[in-house]
Structures are given as C-alpha cells and as structure tokens.
Amino acid sequence: MRKSLVAGNWKMNCNAADGEALVSAIKVGLKSSVADVVLCPPFVYLPMVERVLRGSPVSLGAQNMSQHVGGAYTGELSAGMLLDVGCKYVILGHSERRAQCGESDAIVAEKVVAASKAGLLPILCIGELLAEREQGTTEAVISCQLDALLSSEAGLAALQSAVIAYEPVWAIGTGMTATPEQAQSVHAFIRQRIAMKDPSLAARIQLLYGGSVKGGNAEELFAQVDIDGGLIGGASLDAEEFLTICRAAT
Ligand code: PEP
C-alpha cells in the first residue's frame, strides 16, 4: 500500500504576512491527515513556514536547488542549505524551470541525484507539452525524461527516495485538468517504465498528478489506481481549497 502525498507549490506567490496566514490556517485545518502533506513556499519564507509548522504533521519542501554542493554559484542554493532550514522535500524539474530556466533532462537528473545523496526527498516533475500530446508523443517524452535517471546507476539509486509528479504542461495553471483516465494512463505507463528496471521500486514509488487540481476534481483523480496524490499550484494558495484536496487524498 502506498501512502498518498499532497504537495503545495506556492511558486513566486505570497508575501510574508499572507504566507504566514496561509500556513497557519493549513496547520489548524490539518491536525491529522491520512495523507502526507508538504508545503513548498518561496525560499525566503522557508524559515517562517518551518517555524509555524512545528508540531504539525505537515512537512517543508523547496521549489528548486542547485545540483552543486557549494561554491561560486551566485544566487543558487544547495541541498545542504535546504536541509539546514528544515526541508524534507525539494521539487525538481518543474516545467516552468525547464521552460524558463533552460533546465534539461540531464541537469534535472543531476539535481535529483544531488538531492537524494544529501538526504532530501526529490519530487521529480515530468510531463508533455500540448503539441506533444497532440502529435501522439506523450509516452516518448515521458520516457526521455524518466530515462535520464533510469539509465544510470546513480539515477536509479536516487529514484529509490524520490516521488514523481506527472504534470502535463498544458494542464498547469490553465484550468484544463487531464481527465482521470488520461492521467491514469500516463501514470500506469510511468510505473511500467520503472518496472522494466526495478519492479519493486515501481510498486512502491509515489506518483503524483499535477495540473489544475482543485477541491472539486481531486477525489476523482486520486481514486485512480496509479495516482498517489497531487502536486498543487494555484489551489494551494487557498487554505480551504487545499485542505479539501488533502482530505480527498486517503
Ligand atoms: C504546479 O505548479 O505544479 C501546478 C500543478 O499548478 P496548478 O495546480 O496551478 O495547475
């Protein structure tokens, strides 16, 4: 039995006051949860969110990190620094970073390996563009993104502690959620692809769906056999909506 996980990705939203009010409301509403829950605020608010979350079952995560351990990388943050401020998870390879910051499959794979080696749990994001889905290349795209890790010993070792979020790029922030059947079919494909290398990992790895998940569609998506929770963007900025999603993940 895999435990469900719901991760909130605040992206570059909130100021300190709004963020504190949001995390406080989530903490009060989530005294106990069947699912694991993680909040990923902007870097500068990690210490504040960590402080508010103390004593709650909700974990802390970051939205990105460097693949390097340390050194002359202005503006970057290492896995060690994220651990220092209480992070347990880190989102890596989000489609916005792939598109806006030029993060290739190879760079994302390096980051996943670095995070896992340091003791963070990577949330690896993968997913196809609308044009790729329309051309029928979804599975080929997903395969490339996964194979960047599955094809090396270090990558396969890193996946042992990772979570994978399938996020069709056309569904992120657009209100165009994948149907439960569309999402389930890609999740099943991901599990099969991993099973070709490591059947035991395929059976236990948590696979999240991300892309316009809301309180109203979460239950149906999470009921799919290969969907183990969600990576939530916009709806994680509204405490009631986010709590509804967390309660749908059993
Ligand atoms: C995301 O940013 O990972 C995401 C899924 O966003 P949204 O829920 O807003 O589509």
PDB file of C-alpha atoms and ligand atoms in Angstrom:
ATOM      1  CA  MET A   1       0.000   0.000   0.000  1.00  0.00           C
ATOM      2  CA  ARG A   2       1.435   3.384  -0.989  1.00  0.00           C
ATOM      3  CA  LYS A   3       0.696   6.362   1.236  1.00  0.00           C
ATOM      4  CA  SER A   4      -0.766   9.400  -0.533  1.00  0.00           C
ATOM      5  CA  LEU A   5       1.109  12.679  -0.693  1.00  0.00           C
ATOM      6  CA  VAL A   6      -0.194  16.170  -1.392  1.00  0.00           C
ATOM      7  CA  ALA A   7       2.388  18.871  -2.101  1.00  0.00           C
ATOM      8  CA  GLY A   8       1.566  22.571  -2.321  1.00  0.00           C
ATOM      9  CA  ASN A   9       3.761  24.587  -4.689  1.00  0.00           C
ATOM     10  CA  TRP A  10       3.325  28.258  -3.850  1.00  0.00           C
ATOM     11  CA  LYS A  11       5.593  29.276  -6.763  1.00  0.00           C
ATOM     12  CA  MET A  12       6.548  33.006  -6.561  1.00  0.00           C
ATOM     13  CA  ASN A  13       3.381  33.985  -4.692  1.00  0.00           C
ATOM     14  CA  CYS A  14       2.577  35.424  -1.240  1.00  0.00           C
ATOM     15  CA  ASN A  15       4.287  37.993   0.905  1.00  0.00           C
ATOM     16  CA  ALA A  16       5.390  37.186   4.463  1.00  0.00           C
ATOM     17  CA  ALA A  17       2.049  38.147   6.051  1.00  0.00           C
ATOM     18  CA  ASP A  18      -0.114  36.271   3.514  1.00  0.00           C
ATOM     19  CA  GLY A  19       2.192  33.252   3.668  1.00  0.00           C
ATOM     20  CA  GLU A  20       2.046  33.128   7.461  1.00  0.00           C
ATOM     21  CA  ALA A  21      -1.763  33.381   7.443  1.00  0.00           C
ATOM     22  CA  LEU A  22      -1.958  30.614   4.818  1.00  0.00           C
ATOM     23  CA  VAL A  23       0.340  28.161   6.593  1.00  0.00           C
ATOM     24  CA  SER A  24      -1.339  28.870   9.952  1.00  0.00           C
ATOM     25  CA  ALA A  25      -4.778  28.095   8.502  1.00  0.00           C
ATOM     26  CA  ILE A  26      -3.473  24.887   6.913  1.00  0.00           C
ATOM     27  CA  LYS A  27      -1.855  23.822  10.186  1.00  0.00           C
ATOM     28  CA  VAL A  28      -5.103  24.353  12.126  1.00  0.00           C
ATOM     29  CA  GLY A  29      -7.170  22.527   9.499  1.00  0.00           C
ATOM     30  CA  LEU A  30      -4.787  19.564   9.223  1.00  0.00           C
ATOM     31  CA  LYS A  31      -4.221  18.412  12.789  1.00  0.00           C
ATOM     32  CA  SER A  32      -4.123  14.897  11.473  1.00  0.00           C
ATOM     33  CA  SER A  33      -4.121  13.715   7.906  1.00  0.00           C
ATOM     34  CA  VAL A  34      -4.288  10.338   6.255  1.00  0.00           C
ATOM     35  CA  ALA A  35      -2.021  11.628   3.509  1.00  0.00           C
ATOM     36  CA  ASP A  36       1.469  13.083   3.823  1.00  0.00           C
ATOM     37  CA  VAL A  37       1.324  16.824   3.183  1.00  0.00           C
ATOM     38  CA  VAL A  38       4.191  19.125   2.208  1.00  0.00           C
ATOM     39  CA  LEU A  39       4.282  22.874   1.639  1.00  0.00           C
ATOM     40  CA  CYS A  40       6.822  24.390  -0.749  1.00  0.00           C
ATOM     41  CA  PRO A  41       6.947  28.165  -0.220  1.00  0.00           C
ATOM     42  CA  PRO A  42       9.434  30.557  -1.853  1.00  0.00           C
ATOM     43  CA  PHE A  43      12.976  30.152  -0.461  1.00  0.00           C
ATOM     44  CA  VAL A  44      12.946  33.283   1.717  1.00  0.00           C
ATOM     45  CA  TYR A  45       9.837  32.117   3.580  1.00  0.00           C
ATOM     46  CA  LEU A  46      11.135  28.608   4.363  1.00  0.00           C
ATOM     47  CA  PRO A  47      12.278  29.532   7.925  1.00  0.00           C
ATOM     48  CA  MET A  48       8.952  31.249   8.683  1.00  0.00           C
ATOM     49  CA  VAL A  49       6.897  28.325   7.359  1.00  0.00           C
ATOM     50  CA  GLU A  50       9.131  25.866   9.249  1.00  0.00           C
ATOM     51  CA  ARG A  51       8.505  27.808  12.485  1.00  0.00           C
ATOM     52  CA  VAL A  52       4.732  27.862  12.017  1.00  0.00           C
ATOM     53  CA  LEU A  53       4.610  24.173  11.065  1.00  0.00           C
ATOM     54  CA  ARG A  54       6.485  22.980  14.183  1.00  0.00           C
ATOM     55  CA  GLY A  55       4.387  20.355  15.972  1.00  0.00           C
ATOM     56  CA  SER A  56       2.257  19.649  12.901  1.00  0.00           C
ATOM     57  CA  PRO A  57       2.493  16.605  10.608  1.00  0.00           C
ATOM     58  CA  VAL A  58       2.997  18.870   7.575  1.00  0.00           C
ATOM     59  CA  SER A  59       6.480  18.778   6.015  1.00  0.00           C
ATOM     60  CA  LEU A  60       8.518  21.511   4.391  1.00  0.00           C
ATOM     61  CA  GLY A  61       9.825  21.488   0.836  1.00  0.00           C
ATOM     62  CA  ALA A  62      11.675  23.806  -1.535  1.00  0.00           C
ATOM     63  CA  GLN A  63      10.849  24.560  -5.157  1.00  0.00           C
ATOM     64  CA  ASN A  64      14.335  24.075  -6.615  1.00  0.00           C
ATOM     65  CA  MET A  65      18.006  23.660  -5.708  1.00  0.00           C
ATOM     66  CA  SER A  66      21.414  23.626  -7.325  1.00  0.00           C
ATOM     67  CA  GLN A  67      22.977  20.389  -8.493  1.00  0.00           C
ATOM     68  CA  HIS A  68      26.232  21.619  -6.931  1.00  0.00           C
ATOM     69  CA  VAL A  69      27.276  21.046  -3.344  1.00  0.00           C
ATOM     70  CA  GLY A  70      28.683  24.560  -2.904  1.00  0.00           C
ATOM     71  CA  GLY A  71      30.981  27.177  -4.411  1.00  0.00           C
ATOM     72  CA  ALA A  72      30.843  30.070  -6.854  1.00  0.00           C
ATOM     73  CA  TYR A  73      27.191  29.794  -7.921  1.00  0.00           C
ATOM     74  CA  THR A  74      25.716  33.221  -7.265  1.00  0.00           C
ATOM     75  CA  GLY A  75      22.039  33.154  -6.444  1.00  0.00           C
ATOM     76  CA  GLU A  76      21.886  29.384  -6.035  1.00  0.00           C
ATOM     77  CA  LEU A  77      21.038  27.233  -3.014  1.00  0.00           C
ATOM     78  CA  SER A  78      22.431  23.812  -2.155  1.00  0.00           C
ATOM     79  CA  ALA A  79      20.743  20.712  -0.769  1.00  0.00           C
ATOM     80  CA  GLY A  80      22.684  21.198   2.466  1.00  0.00           C
ATOM     81  CA  MET A  81      21.232  24.687   2.885  1.00  0.00           C
ATOM     82  CA  LEU A  82      17.700  23.383   2.366  1.00  0.00           C
ATOM     83  CA  LEU A  83      18.282  20.686   4.979  1.00  0.00           C
ATOM     84  CA  ASP A  84      19.639  23.358   7.359  1.00  0.00           C
ATOM     85  CA  VAL A  85      16.335  25.239   7.274  1.00  0.00           C
ATOM     86  CA  GLY A  86      14.245  22.110   7.788  1.00  0.00           C
ATOM     87  CA  CYS A  87      13.325  20.969   4.281  1.00  0.00           C
ATOM     88  CA  LYS A  88      12.452  17.332   3.760  1.00  0.00           C
ATOM     89  CA  TYR A  89      11.410  17.547   0.085  1.00  0.00           C
ATOM     90  CA  VAL A  90      12.505  19.519  -2.959  1.00  0.00           C
ATOM     91  CA  ILE A  91      10.576  19.961  -6.223  1.00  0.00           C
ATOM     92  CA  LEU A  92      12.921  19.431  -9.187  1.00  0.00           C
ATOM     93  CA  GLY A  93      12.424  19.794 -12.923  1.00  0.00           C
ATOM     94  CA  HIS A  94       9.161  21.711 -12.711  1.00  0.00           C
ATOM     95  CA  SER A  95       8.037  22.536 -16.253  1.00  0.00           C
ATOM     96  CA  GLU A  96       8.320  26.267 -15.508  1.00  0.00           C
ATOM     97  CA  ARG A  97      12.015  25.829 -14.692  1.00  0.00           C
ATOM     98  CA  ARG A  98      12.531  23.586 -17.713  1.00  0.00           C
ATOM     99  CA  ALA A  99      10.918  26.215 -19.982  1.00  0.00           C
ATOM    100  CA  GLN A 100      12.051  29.456 -18.319  1.00  0.00           C
ATOM    101  CA  CYS A 101      15.488  28.498 -16.963  1.00  0.00           C
ATOM    102  CA  GLY A 102      16.615  26.015 -19.603  1.00  0.00           C
ATOM    103  CA  GLU A 103      16.769  23.020 -17.270  1.00  0.00           C
ATOM    104  CA  SER A 104      17.403  19.980 -19.462  1.00  0.00           C
ATOM    105  CA  ASP A 105      16.649  16.369 -18.576  1.00  0.00           C
ATOM    106  CA  ALA A 106      20.371  15.941 -17.817  1.00  0.00           C
ATOM    107  CA  ILE A 107      20.500  18.912 -15.416  1.00  0.00           C
ATOM    108  CA  VAL A 108      17.296  17.791 -13.698  1.00  0.00           C
ATOM    109  CA  ALA A 109      18.780  14.298 -13.314  1.00  0.00           C
ATOM    110  CA  GLU A 110      21.928  15.790 -11.715  1.00  0.00           C
ATOM    111  CA  LYS A 111      19.741  17.725  -9.290  1.00  0.00           C
ATOM    112  CA  VAL A 112      17.711  14.642  -8.344  1.00  0.00           C
ATOM    113  CA  VAL A 113      20.923  12.701  -7.672  1.00  0.00           C
ATOM    114  CA  ALA A 114      22.398  15.572  -5.605  1.00  0.00           C
ATOM    115  CA  ALA A 115      19.193  15.974  -3.566  1.00  0.00           C
ATOM    116  CA  SER A 116      18.890  12.297  -2.827  1.00  0.00           C
ATOM    117  CA  LYS A 117      22.586  11.928  -1.904  1.00  0.00           C
ATOM    118  CA  ALA A 118      22.195  14.789   0.579  1.00  0.00           C
ATOM    119  CA  GLY A 119      19.118  13.205   2.188  1.00  0.00           C
ATOM    120  CA  LEU A 120      16.329  15.266   0.644  1.00  0.00           C
ATOM    121  CA  LEU A 121      13.324  13.588  -0.974  1.00  0.00           C
ATOM    122  CA  PRO A 122      13.169  14.819  -4.584  1.00  0.00           C
ATOM    123  CA  ILE A 123       9.790  15.451  -6.219  1.00  0.00           C
ATOM    124  CA  LEU A 124      10.724  14.955  -9.870  1.00  0.00           C
ATOM    125  CA  CYS A 125       8.329  16.684 -12.288  1.00  0.00           C
ATOM    126  CA  ILE A 126       7.783  15.301 -15.763  1.00  0.00           C
ATOM    127  CA  GLY A 127       5.141  15.930 -18.404  1.00  0.00           C
ATOM    128  CA  GLU A 128       4.440  16.658 -22.045  1.00  0.00           C
ATOM    129  CA  LEU A 129       3.518  19.867 -23.888  1.00  0.00           C
ATOM    130  CA  LEU A 130       0.133  20.164 -25.578  1.00  0.00           C
ATOM    131  CA  ALA A 131       1.751  19.881 -29.027  1.00  0.00           C
ATOM    132  CA  GLU A 132       3.493  16.676 -27.950  1.00  0.00           C
ATOM    133  CA  ARG A 133       0.208  15.163 -26.750  1.00  0.00           C
ATOM    134  CA  GLU A 134      -1.493  16.176 -29.998  1.00  0.00           C
ATOM    135  CA  GLN A 135       1.328  14.589 -32.004  1.00  0.00           C
ATOM    136  CA  GLY A 136       0.923  11.374 -30.005  1.00  0.00           C
ATOM    137  CA  THR A 137       4.411  11.576 -28.488  1.00  0.00           C
ATOM    138  CA  THR A 138       3.441  11.788 -24.802  1.00  0.00           C
ATOM    139  CA  GLU A 139       4.945   8.407 -23.927  1.00  0.00           C
ATOM    140  CA  ALA A 140       8.153   9.137 -25.853  1.00  0.00           C
ATOM    141  CA  VAL A 141       8.587  12.441 -23.994  1.00  0.00           C
ATOM    142  CA  ILE A 142       7.907  10.845 -20.621  1.00  0.00           C
ATOM    143  CA  SER A 143      10.338   8.031 -21.457  1.00  0.00           C
ATOM    144  CA  CYS A 144      13.162  10.509 -22.220  1.00  0.00           C
ATOM    145  CA  GLN A 145      12.517  12.423 -19.013  1.00  0.00           C
ATOM    146  CA  LEU A 146      12.500   9.220 -16.959  1.00  0.00           C
ATOM    147  CA  ASP A 147      15.407   7.586 -18.757  1.00  0.00           C
ATOM    148  CA  ALA A 148      17.674  10.500 -17.794  1.00  0.00           C
ATOM    149  CA  LEU A 149      17.559   8.862 -14.361  1.00  0.00           C
ATOM    150  CA  LEU A 150      16.723   5.223 -15.096  1.00  0.00           C
ATOM    151  CA  SER A 151      19.706   4.818 -17.411  1.00  0.00           C
ATOM    152  CA  SER A 152      22.400   5.353 -14.778  1.00  0.00           C
ATOM    153  CA  GLU A 153      23.194   3.589 -11.545  1.00  0.00           C
ATOM    154  CA  ALA A 154      23.286   6.906  -9.676  1.00  0.00           C
ATOM    155  CA  GLY A 155      19.933   7.930 -11.152  1.00  0.00           C
ATOM    156  CA  LEU A 156      18.274   4.652 -10.277  1.00  0.00           C
ATOM    157  CA  ALA A 157      19.680   4.895  -6.738  1.00  0.00           C
ATOM    158  CA  ALA A 158      18.313   8.459  -6.426  1.00  0.00           C
ATOM    159  CA  LEU A 159      14.852   7.370  -7.564  1.00  0.00           C
ATOM    160  CA  GLN A 160      14.660   4.992  -4.589  1.00  0.00           C
ATOM    161  CA  SER A 161      13.913   8.004  -2.365  1.00  0.00           C
ATOM    162  CA  ALA A 162      12.083  10.110  -4.948  1.00  0.00           C
ATOM    163  CA  VAL A 163       8.490  10.978  -5.699  1.00  0.00           C
ATOM    164  CA  ILE A 164       7.437  11.554  -9.319  1.00  0.00           C
ATOM    165  CA  ALA A 165       4.874  14.176 -10.287  1.00  0.00           C
ATOM    166  CA  TYR A 166       3.279  13.731 -13.694  1.00  0.00           C
ATOM    167  CA  GLU A 167       2.276  17.215 -14.765  1.00  0.00           C
ATOM    168  CA  PRO A 168       1.006  17.624 -18.317  1.00  0.00           C
ATOM    169  CA  VAL A 169       2.296  21.105 -19.151  1.00  0.00           C
ATOM    170  CA  TRP A 170      -0.982  22.018 -20.870  1.00  0.00           C
ATOM    171  CA  ALA A 171      -2.831  21.437 -17.594  1.00  0.00           C
ATOM    172  CA  ILE A 172      -0.604  23.556 -15.328  1.00  0.00           C
ATOM    173  CA  GLY A 173      -2.290  26.785 -14.274  1.00  0.00           C
ATOM    174  CA  THR A 174      -4.710  26.600 -17.209  1.00  0.00           C
ATOM    175  CA  GLY A 175      -7.815  25.119 -15.595  1.00  0.00           C
ATOM    176  CA  MET A 176      -7.581  22.337 -18.220  1.00  0.00           C
ATOM    177  CA  THR A 177      -7.231  19.312 -15.936  1.00  0.00           C
ATOM    178  CA  ALA A 178      -6.353  15.971 -17.514  1.00  0.00           C
ATOM    179  CA  THR A 179      -9.276  13.578 -17.242  1.00  0.00           C
ATOM    180  CA  PRO A 180      -8.792  10.873 -14.603  1.00  0.00           C
ATOM    181  CA  GLU A 181      -8.458   8.359 -17.476  1.00  0.00           C
ATOM    182  CA  GLN A 182      -5.783  10.425 -19.271  1.00  0.00           C
ATOM    183  CA  ALA A 183      -3.825  10.880 -16.040  1.00  0.00           C
ATOM    184  CA  GLN A 184      -4.184   7.218 -15.016  1.00  0.00           C
ATOM    185  CA  SER A 185      -2.982   6.025 -18.392  1.00  0.00           C
ATOM    186  CA  VAL A 186       0.270   8.039 -18.159  1.00  0.00           C
ATOM    187  CA  HIS A 187       0.769   7.068 -14.508  1.00  0.00           C
ATOM    188  CA  ALA A 188       0.433   3.396 -15.449  1.00  0.00           C
ATOM    189  CA  PHE A 189       2.952   3.940 -18.252  1.00  0.00           C
ATOM    190  CA  ILE A 190       5.418   5.571 -15.806  1.00  0.00           C
ATOM    191  CA  ARG A 191       5.089   2.658 -13.408  1.00  0.00           C
ATOM    192  CA  GLN A 192       5.623   0.140 -16.226  1.00  0.00           C
ATOM    193  CA  ARG A 193       8.695   2.004 -17.461  1.00  0.00           C
ATOM    194  CA  ILE A 194      10.217   1.967 -13.974  1.00  0.00           C
ATOM    195  CA  ALA A 195       9.257  -1.712 -13.557  1.00  0.00           C
ATOM    196  CA  MET A 196      11.428  -2.585 -16.555  1.00  0.00           C
ATOM    197  CA  LYS A 197      14.444  -1.549 -14.419  1.00  0.00           C
ATOM    198  CA  ASP A 198      13.234  -2.144 -10.881  1.00  0.00           C
ATOM    199  CA  PRO A 199       9.845  -3.817 -10.253  1.00  0.00           C
ATOM    200  CA  SER A 200       9.989  -3.285  -6.511  1.00  0.00           C
ATOM    201  CA  LEU A 201      10.633   0.459  -6.902  1.00  0.00           C
ATOM    202  CA  ALA A 202       7.777   0.670  -9.444  1.00  0.00           C
ATOM    203  CA  ALA A 203       5.384  -0.875  -6.934  1.00  0.00           C
ATOM    204  CA  ARG A 204       6.272   1.486  -4.100  1.00  0.00           C
ATOM    205  CA  ILE A 205       7.172   4.853  -5.687  1.00  0.00           C
ATOM    206  CA  GLN A 206       4.583   7.600  -5.096  1.00  0.00           C
ATOM    207  CA  LEU A 207       3.273   9.050  -8.376  1.00  0.00           C
ATOM    208  CA  LEU A 208       1.505  12.399  -8.053  1.00  0.00           C
ATOM    209  CA  TYR A 209      -0.700  14.095 -10.607  1.00  0.00           C
ATOM    210  CA  GLY A 210      -0.342  17.856 -11.091  1.00  0.00           C
ATOM    211  CA  GLY A 211      -2.262  20.253 -13.322  1.00  0.00           C
ATOM    212  CA  SER A 212      -5.240  22.341 -12.229  1.00  0.00           C
ATOM    213  CA  VAL A 213      -6.201  20.065  -9.339  1.00  0.00           C
ATOM    214  CA  LYS A 214      -8.984  21.647  -7.277  1.00  0.00           C
ATOM    215  CA  GLY A 215     -11.187  20.651  -4.375  1.00  0.00           C
ATOM    216  CA  GLY A 216     -13.848  19.650  -6.898  1.00  0.00           C
ATOM    217  CA  ASN A 217     -11.787  17.248  -9.032  1.00  0.00           C
ATOM    218  CA  ALA A 218      -9.213  15.873  -6.567  1.00  0.00           C
ATOM    219  CA  GLU A 219     -11.222  12.895  -5.342  1.00  0.00           C
ATOM    220  CA  GLU A 220     -11.841  11.518  -8.831  1.00  0.00           C
ATOM    221  CA  LEU A 221      -8.179  11.901  -9.809  1.00  0.00           C
ATOM    222  CA  PHE A 222      -6.832  10.433  -6.569  1.00  0.00           C
ATOM    223  CA  ALA A 223      -9.193   7.445  -6.894  1.00  0.00           C
ATOM    224  CA  GLN A 224      -7.192   6.198  -9.888  1.00  0.00           C
ATOM    225  CA  VAL A 225      -5.158   3.131  -9.091  1.00  0.00           C
ATOM    226  CA  ASP A 226      -1.755   4.593 -10.015  1.00  0.00           C
ATOM    227  CA  ILE A 227      -2.315   8.137  -8.690  1.00  0.00           C
ATOM    228  CA  ASP A 228      -0.939   8.572  -5.185  1.00  0.00           C
ATOM    229  CA  GLY A 229      -1.810  12.219  -4.577  1.00  0.00           C
ATOM    230  CA  GLY A 230      -1.127  15.561  -6.187  1.00  0.00           C
ATOM    231  CA  LEU A 231       1.235  18.451  -6.758  1.00  0.00           C
ATOM    232  CA  ILE A 232      -0.929  21.510  -6.344  1.00  0.00           C
ATOM    233  CA  GLY A 233      -0.120  25.004  -7.608  1.00  0.00           C
ATOM    234  CA  GLY A 234      -2.863  27.640  -7.649  1.00  0.00           C
ATOM    235  CA  ALA A 235      -5.225  25.797  -5.310  1.00  0.00           C
ATOM    236  CA  SER A 236      -2.501  25.533  -2.635  1.00  0.00           C
ATOM    237  CA  LEU A 237      -2.756  29.299  -2.105  1.00  0.00           C
ATOM    238  CA  ASP A 238      -6.286  28.980  -0.738  1.00  0.00           C
ATOM    239  CA  ALA A 239      -6.314  27.202   2.644  1.00  0.00           C
ATOM    240  CA  GLU A 240      -9.867  25.809   2.366  1.00  0.00           C
ATOM    241  CA  GLU A 241      -9.327  24.569  -1.193  1.00  0.00           C
ATOM    242  CA  PHE A 242      -6.002  22.996  -0.270  1.00  0.00           C
ATOM    243  CA  LEU A 243      -7.488  21.335   2.824  1.00  0.00           C
ATOM    244  CA  THR A 244     -10.298  19.876   0.703  1.00  0.00           C
ATOM    245  CA  ILE A 245      -7.685  18.422  -1.653  1.00  0.00           C
ATOM    246  CA  CYS A 246      -5.696  16.978   1.263  1.00  0.00           C
ATOM    247  CA  ARG A 247      -8.847  15.324   2.642  1.00  0.00           C
ATOM    248  CA  ALA A 248      -9.523  13.794  -0.784  1.00  0.00           C
ATOM    249  CA  ALA A 249      -6.164  12.003  -0.626  1.00  0.00           C
ATOM    250  CA  THR A 250      -6.758   8.986   1.567  1.00  0.00           C
TER     251      THR A 250
HETATM  252  C1  PEP B   1       2.142  23.212 -10.478  1.00  0.00           C
HETATM  253  O1  PEP B   1       2.595  24.351 -10.430  1.00  0.00           O
HETATM  254  O2  PEP B   1       2.890  22.263 -10.299  1.00  0.00           O
HETATM  255  C2  PEP B   1       0.715  23.053 -10.759  1.00  0.00           C
HETATM  256  C3  PEP B   1       0.251  21.844 -10.903  1.00  0.00           C
HETATM  257  O3  PEP B   1      -0.027  24.202 -10.852  1.00  0.00           O
HETATM  258  P1  PEP B   1      -1.649  24.271 -10.913  1.00  0.00           P
HETATM  259  O4  PEP B   1      -2.170  23.385  -9.838  1.00  0.00           O
HETATM  260  O5  PEP B   1      -1.954  25.712 -10.671  1.00  0.00           O
HETATM  261  O6  PEP B   1      -2.042  23.811 -12.277  1.00  0.00           O
END
